[in-house]
Structure formats: structure tokens, C-alpha cells
CSV table of C-alpha atoms and ligand atoms in Angstrom, one decimal:
chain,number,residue,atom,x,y,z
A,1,UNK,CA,9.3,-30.7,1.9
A,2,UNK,CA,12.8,-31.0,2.8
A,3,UNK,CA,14.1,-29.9,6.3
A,4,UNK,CA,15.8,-26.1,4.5
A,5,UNK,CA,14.2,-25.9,0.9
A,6,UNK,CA,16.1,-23.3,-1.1
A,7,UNK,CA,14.2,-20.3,-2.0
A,8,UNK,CA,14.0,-18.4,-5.2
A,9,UNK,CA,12.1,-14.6,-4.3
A,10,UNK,CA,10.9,-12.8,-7.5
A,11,UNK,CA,11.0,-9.5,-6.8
A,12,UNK,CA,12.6,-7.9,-4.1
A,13,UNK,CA,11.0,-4.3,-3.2
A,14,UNK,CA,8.9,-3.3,0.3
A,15,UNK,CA,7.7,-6.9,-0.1
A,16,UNK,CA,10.0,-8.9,-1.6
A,17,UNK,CA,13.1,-7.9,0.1
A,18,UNK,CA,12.2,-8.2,3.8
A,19,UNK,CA,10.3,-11.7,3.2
A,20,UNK,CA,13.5,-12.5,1.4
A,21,UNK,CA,15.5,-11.6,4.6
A,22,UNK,CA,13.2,-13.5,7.2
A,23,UNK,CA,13.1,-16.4,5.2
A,24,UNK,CA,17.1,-16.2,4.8
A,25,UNK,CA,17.4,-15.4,8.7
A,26,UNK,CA,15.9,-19.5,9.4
A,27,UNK,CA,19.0,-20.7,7.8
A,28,UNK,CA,17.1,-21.6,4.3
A,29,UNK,CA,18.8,-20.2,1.5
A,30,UNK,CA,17.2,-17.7,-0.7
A,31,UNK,CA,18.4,-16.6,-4.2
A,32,UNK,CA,16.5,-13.1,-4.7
A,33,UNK,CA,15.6,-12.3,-7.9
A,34,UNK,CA,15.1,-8.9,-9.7
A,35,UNK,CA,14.9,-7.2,-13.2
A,36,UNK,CA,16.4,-4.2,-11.5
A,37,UNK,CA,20.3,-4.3,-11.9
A,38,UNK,CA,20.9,-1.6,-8.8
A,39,UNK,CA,19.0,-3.5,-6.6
A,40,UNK,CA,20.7,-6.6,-7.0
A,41,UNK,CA,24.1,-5.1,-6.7
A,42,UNK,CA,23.0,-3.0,-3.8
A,43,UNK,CA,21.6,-5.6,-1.9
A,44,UNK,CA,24.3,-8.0,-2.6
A,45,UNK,CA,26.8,-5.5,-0.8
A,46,UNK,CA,24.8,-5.9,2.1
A,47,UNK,CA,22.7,-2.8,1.6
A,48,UNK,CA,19.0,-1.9,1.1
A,49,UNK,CA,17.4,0.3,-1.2
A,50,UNK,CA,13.8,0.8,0.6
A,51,UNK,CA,13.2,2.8,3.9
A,52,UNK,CA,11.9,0.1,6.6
A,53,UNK,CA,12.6,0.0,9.6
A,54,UNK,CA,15.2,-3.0,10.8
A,55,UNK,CA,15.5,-4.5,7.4
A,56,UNK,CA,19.3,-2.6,6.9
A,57,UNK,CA,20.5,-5.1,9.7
A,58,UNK,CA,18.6,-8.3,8.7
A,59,UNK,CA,19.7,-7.5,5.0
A,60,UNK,CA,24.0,-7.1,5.9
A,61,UNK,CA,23.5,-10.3,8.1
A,62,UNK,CA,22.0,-12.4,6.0
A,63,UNK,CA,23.8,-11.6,2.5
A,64,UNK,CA,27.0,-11.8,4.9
A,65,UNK,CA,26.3,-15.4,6.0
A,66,UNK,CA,25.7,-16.5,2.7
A,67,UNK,CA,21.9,-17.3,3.1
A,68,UNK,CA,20.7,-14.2,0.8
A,69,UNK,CA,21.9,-13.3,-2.7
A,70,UNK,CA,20.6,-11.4,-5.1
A,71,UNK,CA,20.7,-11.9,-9.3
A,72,UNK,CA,18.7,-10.6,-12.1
A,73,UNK,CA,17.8,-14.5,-13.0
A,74,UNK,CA,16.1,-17.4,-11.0
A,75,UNK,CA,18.2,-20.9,-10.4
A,76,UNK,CA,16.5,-23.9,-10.1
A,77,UNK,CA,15.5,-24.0,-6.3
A,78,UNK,CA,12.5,-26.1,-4.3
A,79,UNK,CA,10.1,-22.9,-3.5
A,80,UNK,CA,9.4,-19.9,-5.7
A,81,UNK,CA,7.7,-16.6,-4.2
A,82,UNK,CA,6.7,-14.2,-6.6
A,83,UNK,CA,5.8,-10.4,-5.1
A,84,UNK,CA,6.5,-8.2,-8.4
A,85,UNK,CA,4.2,-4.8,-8.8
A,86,UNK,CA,0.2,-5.2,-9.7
A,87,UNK,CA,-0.4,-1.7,-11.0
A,88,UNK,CA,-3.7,-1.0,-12.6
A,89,UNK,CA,-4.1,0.5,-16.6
A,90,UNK,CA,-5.2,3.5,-17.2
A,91,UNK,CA,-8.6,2.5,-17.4
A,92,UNK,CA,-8.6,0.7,-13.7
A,93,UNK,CA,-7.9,-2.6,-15.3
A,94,UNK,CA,-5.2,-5.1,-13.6
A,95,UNK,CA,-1.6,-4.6,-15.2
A,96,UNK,CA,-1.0,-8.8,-15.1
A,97,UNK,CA,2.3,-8.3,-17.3
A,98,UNK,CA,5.2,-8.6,-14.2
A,99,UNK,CA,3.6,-11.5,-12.9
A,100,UNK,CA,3.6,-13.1,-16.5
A,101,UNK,CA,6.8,-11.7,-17.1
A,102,UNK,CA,8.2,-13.2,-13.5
A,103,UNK,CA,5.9,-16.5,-14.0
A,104,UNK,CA,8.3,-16.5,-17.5
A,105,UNK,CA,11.2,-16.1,-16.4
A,106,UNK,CA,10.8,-19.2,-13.6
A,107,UNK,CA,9.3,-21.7,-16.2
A,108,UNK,CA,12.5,-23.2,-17.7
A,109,UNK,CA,14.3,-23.6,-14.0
A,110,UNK,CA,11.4,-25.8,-12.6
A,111,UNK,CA,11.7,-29.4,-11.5
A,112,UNK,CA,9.2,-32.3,-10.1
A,113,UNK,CA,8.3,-30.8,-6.8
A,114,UNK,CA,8.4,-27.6,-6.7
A,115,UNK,CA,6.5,-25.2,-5.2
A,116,UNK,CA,5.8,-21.7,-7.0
A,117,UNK,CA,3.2,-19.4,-4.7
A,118,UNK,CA,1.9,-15.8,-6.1
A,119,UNK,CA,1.9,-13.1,-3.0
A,120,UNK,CA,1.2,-10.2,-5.1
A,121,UNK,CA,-1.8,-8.4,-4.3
A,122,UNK,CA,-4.0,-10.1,-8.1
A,123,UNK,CA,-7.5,-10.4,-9.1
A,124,UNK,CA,-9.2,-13.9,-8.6
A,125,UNK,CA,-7.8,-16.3,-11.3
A,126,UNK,CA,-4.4,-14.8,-11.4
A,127,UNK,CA,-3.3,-18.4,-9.9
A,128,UNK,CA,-4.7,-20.6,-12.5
A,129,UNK,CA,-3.6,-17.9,-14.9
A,130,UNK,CA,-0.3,-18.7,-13.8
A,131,UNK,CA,-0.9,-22.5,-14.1
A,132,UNK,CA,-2.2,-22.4,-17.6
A,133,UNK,CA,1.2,-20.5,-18.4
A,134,UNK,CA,3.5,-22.5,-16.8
A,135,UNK,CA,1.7,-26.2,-18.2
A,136,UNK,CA,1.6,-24.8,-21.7
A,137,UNK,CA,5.3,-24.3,-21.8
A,138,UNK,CA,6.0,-27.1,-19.7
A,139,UNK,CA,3.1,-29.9,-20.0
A,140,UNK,CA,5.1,-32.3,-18.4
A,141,UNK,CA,5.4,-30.9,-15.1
A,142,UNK,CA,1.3,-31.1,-14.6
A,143,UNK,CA,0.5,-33.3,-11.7
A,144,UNK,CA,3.8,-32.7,-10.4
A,145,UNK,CA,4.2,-29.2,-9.2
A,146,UNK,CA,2.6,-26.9,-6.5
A,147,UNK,CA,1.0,-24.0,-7.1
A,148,UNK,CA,-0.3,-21.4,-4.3
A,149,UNK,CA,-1.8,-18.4,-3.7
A,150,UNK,CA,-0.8,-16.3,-0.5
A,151,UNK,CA,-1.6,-12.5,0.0
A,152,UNK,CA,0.9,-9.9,2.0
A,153,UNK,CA,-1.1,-7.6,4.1
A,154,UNK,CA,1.7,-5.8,6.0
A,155,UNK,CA,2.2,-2.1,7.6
A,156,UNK,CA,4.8,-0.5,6.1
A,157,UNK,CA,6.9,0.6,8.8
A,158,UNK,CA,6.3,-2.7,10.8
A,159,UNK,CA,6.9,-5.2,8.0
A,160,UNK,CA,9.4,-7.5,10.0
A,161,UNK,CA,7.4,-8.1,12.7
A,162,UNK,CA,4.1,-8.2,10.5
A,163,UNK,CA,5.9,-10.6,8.4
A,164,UNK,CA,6.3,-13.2,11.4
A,165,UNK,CA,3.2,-12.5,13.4
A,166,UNK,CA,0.1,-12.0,10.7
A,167,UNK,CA,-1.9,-14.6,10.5
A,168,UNK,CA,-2.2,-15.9,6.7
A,169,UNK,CA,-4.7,-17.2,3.9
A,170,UNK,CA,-3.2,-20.1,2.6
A,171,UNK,CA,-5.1,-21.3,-1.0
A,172,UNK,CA,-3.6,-23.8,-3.1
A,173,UNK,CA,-5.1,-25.0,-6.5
A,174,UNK,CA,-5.4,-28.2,-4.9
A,175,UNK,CA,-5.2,-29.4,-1.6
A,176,UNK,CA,-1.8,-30.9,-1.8
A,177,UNK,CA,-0.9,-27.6,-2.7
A,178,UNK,CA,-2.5,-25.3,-0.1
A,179,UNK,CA,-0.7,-27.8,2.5
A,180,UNK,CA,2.6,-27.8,0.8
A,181,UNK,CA,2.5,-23.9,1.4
A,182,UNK,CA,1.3,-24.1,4.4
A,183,UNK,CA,4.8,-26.3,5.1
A,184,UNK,CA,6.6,-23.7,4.0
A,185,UNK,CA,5.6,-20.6,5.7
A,186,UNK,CA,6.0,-22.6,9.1
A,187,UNK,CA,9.4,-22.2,8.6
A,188,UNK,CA,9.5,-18.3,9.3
A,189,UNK,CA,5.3,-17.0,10.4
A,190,UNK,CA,4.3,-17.5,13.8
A,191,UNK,CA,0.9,-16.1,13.4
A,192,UNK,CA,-1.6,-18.7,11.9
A,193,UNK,CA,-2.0,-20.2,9.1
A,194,UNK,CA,-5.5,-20.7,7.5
A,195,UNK,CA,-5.7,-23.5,4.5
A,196,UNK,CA,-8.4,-22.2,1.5
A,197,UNK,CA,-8.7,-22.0,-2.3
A,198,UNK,CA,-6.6,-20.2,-4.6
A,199,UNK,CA,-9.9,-18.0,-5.7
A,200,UNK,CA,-10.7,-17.3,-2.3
A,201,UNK,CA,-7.1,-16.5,-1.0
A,202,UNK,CA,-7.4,-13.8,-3.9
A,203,UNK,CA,-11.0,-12.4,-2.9
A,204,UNK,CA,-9.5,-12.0,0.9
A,205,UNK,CA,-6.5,-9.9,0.2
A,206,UNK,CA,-8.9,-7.6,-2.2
A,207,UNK,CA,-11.8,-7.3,-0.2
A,208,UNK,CA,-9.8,-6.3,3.2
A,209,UNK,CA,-8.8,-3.2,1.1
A,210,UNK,CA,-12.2,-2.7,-0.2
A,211,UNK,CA,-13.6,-3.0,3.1
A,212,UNK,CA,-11.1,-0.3,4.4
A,213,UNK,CA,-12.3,2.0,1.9
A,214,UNK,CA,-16.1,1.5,1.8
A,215,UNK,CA,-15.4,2.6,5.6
A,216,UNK,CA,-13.6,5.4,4.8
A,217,UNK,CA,-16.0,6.4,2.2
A,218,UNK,CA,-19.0,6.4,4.3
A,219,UNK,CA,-16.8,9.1,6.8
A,220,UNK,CA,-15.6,11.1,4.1
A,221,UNK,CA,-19.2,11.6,2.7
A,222,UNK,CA,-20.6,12.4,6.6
A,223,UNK,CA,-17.6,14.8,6.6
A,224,UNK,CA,-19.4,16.9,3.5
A,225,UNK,CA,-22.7,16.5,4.5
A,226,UNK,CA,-21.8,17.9,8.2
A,227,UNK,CA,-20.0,20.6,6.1
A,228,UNK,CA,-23.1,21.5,4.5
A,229,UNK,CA,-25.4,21.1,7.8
A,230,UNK,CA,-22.6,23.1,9.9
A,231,UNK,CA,-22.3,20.7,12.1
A,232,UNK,CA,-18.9,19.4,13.8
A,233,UNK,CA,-18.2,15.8,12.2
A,234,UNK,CA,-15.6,14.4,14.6
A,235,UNK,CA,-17.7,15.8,17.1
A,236,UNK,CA,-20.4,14.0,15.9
A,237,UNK,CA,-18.6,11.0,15.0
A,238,UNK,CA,-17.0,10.7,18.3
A,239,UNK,CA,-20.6,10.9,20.0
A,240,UNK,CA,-22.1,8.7,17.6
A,241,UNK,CA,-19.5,5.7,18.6
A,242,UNK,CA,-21.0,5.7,22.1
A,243,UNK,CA,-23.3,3.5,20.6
A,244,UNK,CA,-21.9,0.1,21.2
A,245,UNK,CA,-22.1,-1.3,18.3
A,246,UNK,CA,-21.2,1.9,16.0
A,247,UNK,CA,-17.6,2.1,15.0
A,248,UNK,CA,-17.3,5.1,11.9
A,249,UNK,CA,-13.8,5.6,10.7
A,250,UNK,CA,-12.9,9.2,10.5
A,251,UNK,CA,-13.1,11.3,7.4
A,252,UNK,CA,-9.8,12.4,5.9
A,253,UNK,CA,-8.5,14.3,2.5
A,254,UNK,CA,-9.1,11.3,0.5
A,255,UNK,CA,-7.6,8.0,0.4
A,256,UNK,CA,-3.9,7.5,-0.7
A,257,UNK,CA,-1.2,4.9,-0.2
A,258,UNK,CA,-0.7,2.0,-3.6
A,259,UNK,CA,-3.4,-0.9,-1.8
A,260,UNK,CA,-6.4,0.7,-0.6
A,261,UNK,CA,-6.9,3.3,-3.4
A,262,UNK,CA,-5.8,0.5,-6.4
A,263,UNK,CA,-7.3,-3.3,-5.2
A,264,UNK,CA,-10.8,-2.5,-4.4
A,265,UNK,CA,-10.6,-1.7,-8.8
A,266,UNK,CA,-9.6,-5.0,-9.4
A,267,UNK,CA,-13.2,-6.4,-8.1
A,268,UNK,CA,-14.5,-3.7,-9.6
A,269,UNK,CA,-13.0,-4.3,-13.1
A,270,UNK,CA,-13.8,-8.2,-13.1
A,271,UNK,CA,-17.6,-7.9,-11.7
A,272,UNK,CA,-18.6,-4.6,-12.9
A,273,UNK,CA,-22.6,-4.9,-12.5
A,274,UNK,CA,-21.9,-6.5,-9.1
A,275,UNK,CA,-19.5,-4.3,-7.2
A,276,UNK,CA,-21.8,-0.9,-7.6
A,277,UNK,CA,-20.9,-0.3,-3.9
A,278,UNK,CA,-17.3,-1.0,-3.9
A,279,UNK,CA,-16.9,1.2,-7.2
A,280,UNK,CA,-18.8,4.3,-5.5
A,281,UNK,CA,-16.6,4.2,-2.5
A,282,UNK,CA,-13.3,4.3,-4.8
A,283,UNK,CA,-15.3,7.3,-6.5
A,284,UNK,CA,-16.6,9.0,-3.1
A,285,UNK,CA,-12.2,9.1,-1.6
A,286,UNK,CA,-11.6,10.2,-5.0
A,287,UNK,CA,-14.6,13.2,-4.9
A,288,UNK,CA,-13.3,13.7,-1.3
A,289,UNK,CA,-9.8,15.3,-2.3
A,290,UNK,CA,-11.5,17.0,-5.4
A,291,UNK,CA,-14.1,18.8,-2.5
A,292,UNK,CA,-11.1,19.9,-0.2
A,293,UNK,CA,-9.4,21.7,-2.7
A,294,UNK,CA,-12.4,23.4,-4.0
A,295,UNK,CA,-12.9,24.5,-0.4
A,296,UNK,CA,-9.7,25.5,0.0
A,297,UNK,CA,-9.7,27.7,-3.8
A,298,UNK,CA,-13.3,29.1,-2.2
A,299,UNK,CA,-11.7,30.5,1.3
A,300,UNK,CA,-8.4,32.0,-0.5
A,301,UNK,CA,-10.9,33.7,-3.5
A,302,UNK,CA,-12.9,35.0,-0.3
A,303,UNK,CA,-9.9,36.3,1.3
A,304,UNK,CA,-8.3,37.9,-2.3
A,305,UNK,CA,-11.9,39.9,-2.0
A,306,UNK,CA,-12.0,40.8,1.5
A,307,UNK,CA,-8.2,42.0,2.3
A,308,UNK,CA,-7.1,42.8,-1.9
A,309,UNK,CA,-3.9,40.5,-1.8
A,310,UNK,CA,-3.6,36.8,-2.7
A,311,UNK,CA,-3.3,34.3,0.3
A,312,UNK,CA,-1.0,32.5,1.5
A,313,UNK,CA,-1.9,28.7,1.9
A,314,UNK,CA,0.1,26.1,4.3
A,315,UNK,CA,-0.4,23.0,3.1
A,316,UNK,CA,0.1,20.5,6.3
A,317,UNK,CA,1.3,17.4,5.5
A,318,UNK,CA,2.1,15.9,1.8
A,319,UNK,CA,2.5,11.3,2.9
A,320,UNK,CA,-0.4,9.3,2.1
A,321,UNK,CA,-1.6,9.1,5.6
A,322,UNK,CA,-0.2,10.3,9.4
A,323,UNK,CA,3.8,9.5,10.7
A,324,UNK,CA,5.2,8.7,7.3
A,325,UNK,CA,6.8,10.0,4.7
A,326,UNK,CA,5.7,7.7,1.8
A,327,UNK,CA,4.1,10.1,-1.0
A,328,UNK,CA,2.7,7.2,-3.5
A,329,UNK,CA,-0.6,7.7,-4.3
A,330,UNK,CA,-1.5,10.8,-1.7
A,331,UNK,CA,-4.5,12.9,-1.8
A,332,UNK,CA,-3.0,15.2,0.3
A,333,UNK,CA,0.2,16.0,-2.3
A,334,UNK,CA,-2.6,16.1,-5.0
A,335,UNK,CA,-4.4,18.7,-3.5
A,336,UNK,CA,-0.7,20.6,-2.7
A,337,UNK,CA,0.3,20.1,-6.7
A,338,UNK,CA,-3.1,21.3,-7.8
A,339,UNK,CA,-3.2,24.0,-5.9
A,340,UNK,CA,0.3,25.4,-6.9
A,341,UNK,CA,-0.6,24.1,-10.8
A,342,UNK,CA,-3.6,26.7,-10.1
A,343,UNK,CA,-1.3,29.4,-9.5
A,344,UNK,CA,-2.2,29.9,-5.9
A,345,UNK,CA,0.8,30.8,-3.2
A,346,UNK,CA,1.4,27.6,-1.3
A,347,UNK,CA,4.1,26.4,1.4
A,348,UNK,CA,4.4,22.2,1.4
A,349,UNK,CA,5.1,21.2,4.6
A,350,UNK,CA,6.2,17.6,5.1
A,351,UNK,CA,7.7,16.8,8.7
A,352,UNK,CA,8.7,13.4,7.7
A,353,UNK,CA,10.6,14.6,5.0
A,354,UNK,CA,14.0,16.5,4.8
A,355,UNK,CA,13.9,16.7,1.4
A,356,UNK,CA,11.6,16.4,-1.4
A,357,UNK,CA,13.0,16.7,-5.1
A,358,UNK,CA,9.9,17.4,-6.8
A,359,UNK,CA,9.2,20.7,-4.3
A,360,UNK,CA,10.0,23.1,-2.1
A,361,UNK,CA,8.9,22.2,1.8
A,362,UNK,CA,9.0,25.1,4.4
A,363,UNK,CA,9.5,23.8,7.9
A,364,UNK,CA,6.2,23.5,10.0
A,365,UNK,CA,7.3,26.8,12.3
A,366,UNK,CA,8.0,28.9,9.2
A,367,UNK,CA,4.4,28.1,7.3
A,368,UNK,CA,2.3,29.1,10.7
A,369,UNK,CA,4.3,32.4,10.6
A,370,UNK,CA,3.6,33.2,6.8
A,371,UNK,CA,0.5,32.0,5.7
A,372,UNK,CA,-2.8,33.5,6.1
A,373,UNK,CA,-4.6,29.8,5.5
A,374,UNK,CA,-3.2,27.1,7.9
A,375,UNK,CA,-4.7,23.8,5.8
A,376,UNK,CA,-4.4,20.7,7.6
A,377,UNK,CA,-4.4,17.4,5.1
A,378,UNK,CA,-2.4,14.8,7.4
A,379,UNK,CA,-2.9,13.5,10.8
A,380,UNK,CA,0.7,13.6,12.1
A,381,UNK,CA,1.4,13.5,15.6
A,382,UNK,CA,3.4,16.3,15.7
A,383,UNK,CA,0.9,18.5,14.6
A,384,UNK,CA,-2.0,17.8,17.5
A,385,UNK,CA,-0.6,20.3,19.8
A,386,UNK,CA,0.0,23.1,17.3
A,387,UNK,CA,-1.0,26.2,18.2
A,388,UNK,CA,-1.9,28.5,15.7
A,389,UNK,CA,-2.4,32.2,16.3
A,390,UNK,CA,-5.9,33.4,16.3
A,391,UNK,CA,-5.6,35.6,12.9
A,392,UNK,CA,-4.9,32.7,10.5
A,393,UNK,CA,-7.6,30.8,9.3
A,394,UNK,CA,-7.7,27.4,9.6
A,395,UNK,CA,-9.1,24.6,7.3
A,396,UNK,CA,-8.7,20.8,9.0
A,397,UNK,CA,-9.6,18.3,6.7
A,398,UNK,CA,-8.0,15.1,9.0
A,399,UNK,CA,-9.6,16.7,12.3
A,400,UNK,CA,-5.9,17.1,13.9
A,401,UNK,CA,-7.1,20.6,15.7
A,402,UNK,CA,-9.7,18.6,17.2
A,403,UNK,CA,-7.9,16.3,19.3
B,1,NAD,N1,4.1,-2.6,-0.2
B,1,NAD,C1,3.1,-3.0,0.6
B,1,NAD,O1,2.8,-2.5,1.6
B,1,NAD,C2,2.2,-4.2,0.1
B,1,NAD,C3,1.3,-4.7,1.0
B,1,NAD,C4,0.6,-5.8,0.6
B,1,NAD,C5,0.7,-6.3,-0.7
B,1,NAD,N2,1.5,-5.7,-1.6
B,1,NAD,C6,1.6,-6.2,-2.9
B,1,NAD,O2,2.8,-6.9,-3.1
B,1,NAD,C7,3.2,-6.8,-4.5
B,1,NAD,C8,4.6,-6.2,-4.5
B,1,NAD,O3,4.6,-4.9,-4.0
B,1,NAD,P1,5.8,-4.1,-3.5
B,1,NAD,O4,5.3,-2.9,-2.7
B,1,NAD,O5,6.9,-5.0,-2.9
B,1,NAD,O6,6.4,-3.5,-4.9
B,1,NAD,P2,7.8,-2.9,-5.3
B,1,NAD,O7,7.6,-2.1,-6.5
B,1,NAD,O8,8.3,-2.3,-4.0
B,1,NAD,O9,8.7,-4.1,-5.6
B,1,NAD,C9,8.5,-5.0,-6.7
B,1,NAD,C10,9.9,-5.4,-7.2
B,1,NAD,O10,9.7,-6.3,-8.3
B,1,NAD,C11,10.7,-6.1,-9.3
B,1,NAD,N3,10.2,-6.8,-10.5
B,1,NAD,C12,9.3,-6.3,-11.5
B,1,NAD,N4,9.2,-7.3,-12.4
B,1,NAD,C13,10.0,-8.3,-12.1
B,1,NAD,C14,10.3,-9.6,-12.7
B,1,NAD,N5,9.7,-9.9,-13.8
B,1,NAD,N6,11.2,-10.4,-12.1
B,1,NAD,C15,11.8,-10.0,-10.9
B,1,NAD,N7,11.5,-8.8,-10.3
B,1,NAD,C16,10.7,-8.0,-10.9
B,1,NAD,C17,10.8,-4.6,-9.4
B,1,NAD,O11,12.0,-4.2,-10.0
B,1,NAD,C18,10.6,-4.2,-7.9
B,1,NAD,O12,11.9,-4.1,-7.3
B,1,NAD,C19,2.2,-6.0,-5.2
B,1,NAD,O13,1.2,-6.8,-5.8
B,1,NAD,C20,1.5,-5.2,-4.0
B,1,NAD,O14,0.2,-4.8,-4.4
B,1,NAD,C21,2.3,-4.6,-1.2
């Protein structure tokens, strides 16, 4: 690997663009690549497009240096990253076609040497997939290219520093591939880097989501049976992790956000008759947003009958989980949107937003004052010390009042 290889990024959204940035920041040169024609001409004025913390800066400094630019077409360079979207189909099968479309694009600007690695979250065999792709149009190149898969398991919010510090699973088709990778991301990771298979690589990045939301799954379903047995879950989750080696996540509205709720699918998907755990956890976060608002529809029909007038219902919190403001994917905004599709009067509340263009958010103060049902859906910090005034009644799905 040379000393500064030059960098092509394929894709350049929450993933693409920051890695773009690091990478560009250790003086390599990175041409970033994507099909949207705003974002390259945003990015190339030294702007970003995304909400993440420090990127703005990185992003101005690099493209002003001359180390980032973007273009809606690859050049010929030593490395290729590709981080385009892996969306599932309607029926919870992998969407494949932006990594075939950005595999595509790369094929005719290849040379002897290079490096192509996938970092988009795919199911196992999306690497050789990509191999068989790029051999059949270009047979030559066999035995003379390197091919790698690497997954991305970042926080939103902390992505620069994640980018630098995680520690990575490195799998290349071959060895001389997973090493050649591993070469590269010396250049700008810090944390470790661990050499495996492509197939494994793949597994990893899947089953750390699946494994978030089997946990999450087994609170959400304590959370209803304590419901049903009137007993306090976080109360009784909190006492059950005195046992040292108990550790229960705690229940919530659902589960939200575009990785945990989507990959643990993409096992299902490709091993059906195996994965009859991973596919009832999906289906028990899933149930758990369907149960709050039916709780929620019961305590408003309940009050209709007991005082004659509709209630009102403050919705607390909207983002995909606490301190954000990211909507993709949220149970909690489901259960808002249904509940107003329903007819029933809502206030949206949504701290960490100012402004949302689909709906109408009443500030946090005004909703406590208002509504007769104070429901809380997110964890956000600012809502721990609330006090709410001993008329209203409260529902808490994400235990905030218990803290
Ligand atoms: N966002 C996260 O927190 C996160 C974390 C871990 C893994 N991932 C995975 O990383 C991958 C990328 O996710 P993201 O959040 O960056 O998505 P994103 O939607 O923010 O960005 C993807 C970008 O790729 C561009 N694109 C689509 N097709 C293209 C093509 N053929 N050529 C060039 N560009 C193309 C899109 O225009 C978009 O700007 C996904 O597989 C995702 O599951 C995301």
C-alpha cells in the first residue's frame, strides 16, 4: 500500500461523509462520491448536509485544503469505500440495489491493486456478491484486486470520535485482502483492528443489532407482563440487577432508530427456520408500540366516560430514542401519528426539535398545562425532573417518572 493511497468514498451521508472527512484530515486524498447532486455541491462549498456534531469544521477544512472533494462519479483511485443505504423491501428482504448500483459504477475505474471494501451494514455474501459482479465485467482483474468487508457501528452524535477509537472487524475474501484493509484503516482508527472473513465480518455487524434487540425484547415483554401482574417493572428490574450476574435492559415504547429495528431482518430473511428467536424479538418491539397505544386509546375512552369530554393527550417525546432529535424509524412518533390518524386530541412534544414540518409540536410547559393525559414515550433528560401536577394522569412507557 503506498505511504497516502487516494481514496474514492461511495456514498457520503451519516456514514460516508464523516469517514470521508477523517480519512481526508491524515493528508490522503479522498474523492467522495454521490448520486445526490446537492450533496456534492454542498459539500464541495465546504458545507454539510447532516446534523453531527464536529463534522461542519472537519468538512470546510478538509475540502479547503484540497484533500476532500465531492463528484457524482468515482476516478480511478487505490482504495474504494462503499457506505450507500441497505433498506429492507417491503416484505423484510435486503434492498441489495445501491450497493450493486455503487459496485457498478466503480467497475470501469479499477486498476491492478486496488482495494474496494463494503462498510454498509449487508447480509452475509454481499462481499462475494460484489466479487462475482465486479470479475464478470472485468475477468481480468481476478487475482489482482482486494476485496473487503468492514462494518460501521457508530453513535450518531459521537461519530468522529467513534470513527477513530472503535475497535473494527476486518474480513477480507482472502487473507491478502483482510490485511490489505487492515493497512488502510491504520491510517486514520486508533482502536483495534481484528483480521476475519468476509462472512463473518457480515454476521458481527448484524448480530450486535440483533443482540441489542433480543435484549430489549425480553424488557419490553417483562414490561407487559408486570402491567398485567400490577407490579412496578423498573422497580423490579432495578432489584432484579442486584444479582451479579443479571443485567435486563429496560423496556421502552418499542424500538426505533434505521439499525436495530432493520438488520436483525436480514438474518431473519436468509435463515428463516433458524433465526425463530431473532424474528420474535423484531415482532415483540414491534407488538410493544402496538400495546402502548392501545393503552393509551383505553385510558382516554375511560376518561370520555367518566368526565363526558374527549381528552387531551401529551405525547412526550417523538426521536427514536432519549437526547436526539432523529425521527427515522421511531415507535414513539408512530404511536403520536396513530393516535392523531384515530382522531384523538394530541400535543407532539419534541424538545430536540424546533421545528417539525410534518406536525405541530407544543413546547413541554404548554402540554403539562393542557392535557389531561401526560404520556411519556422518550427518555430525555430534560424530562426526569418534570413535575406534573397531581390531577393529570400519567402514562410512562420509558420509566422517566421513575428516576
Ligand atoms: N447511520 C448510522 O448510524 C449507521 C451505523 C452503522 C451502519 N450504518 C450503515 O451504513 C450504510 C450507510 O448508512 P448511512 O446512514 O450513511 O446512509 P445515508 O442514507 O445517510 O447515506 C447514504 C448516501 O449514499 C448515497 N448513495 C446512494 N446510492 C449511491 C450510489 N450508487 N453511489 C453513490 N452514492 C450513493 C445517498 O445519496 C446517500 O447520500 C447503511 O448500510 C447503514 O445501515 C449506518
Amino acid at each position: 500500500m503506498k505511504n497516502k493511497p487516494s481514496v474514492v468514498m461511495m456514498g457520503l451521508g451519516y456514514i460516508g461523509l464523516p469517514t470521508a472527512a477523517l480519512i481526508a484530515s491524515r493528508g490522503l486524498k479522498v474523492n467522495g462520491v454521490d448520486i445526490r447532486e446537492n450533496v456534492v455541491e454542498t459539500i464541495n462549498q465546504g458545507k454539510i448536509h447532516i446534523v453531527e456534531p464536529d463534522l461542519d469544521g472537519l468538512v470546510h477544512k478538509v475540502v479547503k485544503e484540497g484533500f476532500l472533494s465531492a463528484a457524482t462519479k468515482p476516478i480511478p483511485s487505490d482504495v474504494y469505500l462503499i457506505a450507500v443505504p441497505t433498506p429492507f423491501k417491503e416484505n423484510h428482504e435486503p434492498d441489495l440495489t445501491y450497493v450493486a448500483s455503487a459496485v457498478k459504477s466503480i467497475i470501469p475505474t479499477l486498476t491492478k491493486g486496488a482495494l474496494v471494501i463494503l462498510e454498509s451494514t449487508s447480509p452475509v455474501g454481499t462481499t462475494r456478491k460484489m466479487e462475482a459482479l465486479i470479475f464478470k465485467e472485468r475477468p481480468e482483474l481476478k487475482g489482482n484486486i482486494y476485496l473487503a468487508y468492514c462494518p460501521e457501528r457508530v453513535l450518531p452524535g459521537n461519530i468522529i470520535y467513534e470513527l477513530k477509537h472503535n475497535d473494527r472487524a476486518i474480513g477480507g475474501i482472502d487473507k491478502a485482502s483482510t490485511q490489505k484493509a487492515i493497512s488502510f484503516y491504520k491510517h486514520f482508527v486508533a482502536g483495534e483492528l481484528h483480521p476475519t472473513n468476509a462472512k463473518t465480518a457480515e454476521m458481527v455487524k448484524l448480530v450486535e443489532n440483533a443482540s441489542r434487540d433480543n435484549q430489549i425484547a425480553f424488557a419490553n415483554e417483562l414490561s407487559i407482563i408486570c402491567d398485567k401482574a400490577g407490579i412496578n417493572v423498573w422497580e423490579m428490574i432495578a432489584l432484579a440487577n442486584k444479582h451479579p450476574r443479571v443485567n435486563i435492559l429496560n423496556p421502552g415504547t418499542g424500538v426505533g432508530g434505521h439499525c436495530i429495528a432493520v438488520d436483525p431482518w436480514f438474518i431473519v430473511s436468509e435463515f428463516p427456520k433458524e433465526s425463530a428467536l431473532i424474528r420474535k424479538s423484531r415482532e415483540t418491539n414491534t407488538y410493544k408500540t402496538q400495546w402502548v397505544i392501545e393503552k393509551i386509546k383505553n385510558e382516554a375512552l375511560l376518561f370520555k366516560q367518566e368526565k363526558g369530554r374527549e381528552a387531551i393527550i401529551a405525547c412526550m417525546g417523538l426521536a427514536f430514542k432519549p437526547d436526539i432529535d432523529d425521527l427515522r424509524e421511531s415507535p414513539a412518533l408512530l404511536v403520536n401519528d396513530t393516535l392523531i390518524t384515530e382522531g384523538l386530541k394530541v400535543l407532539s412534544v419534541e424538545l430536540n426539535l424546533e421545528s417539525e414540518s410534518a406536525r405541530k409540536l407544543t413546547s413541554s410547559s404548554e402540554a403539562l398545562q393542557q392535557a389531561d393525559i401526560i404520556v411519556f414515550l422518550v427518555s430525555h433528560k430534560e424530562f426526569k425532573n418534570i413535575t406534573v401536577s397531581e390531577n393529570k394522569i400519567i402514562l410512562d412507557f420509558c420509566g422517566v417518572t421513575n428516576n
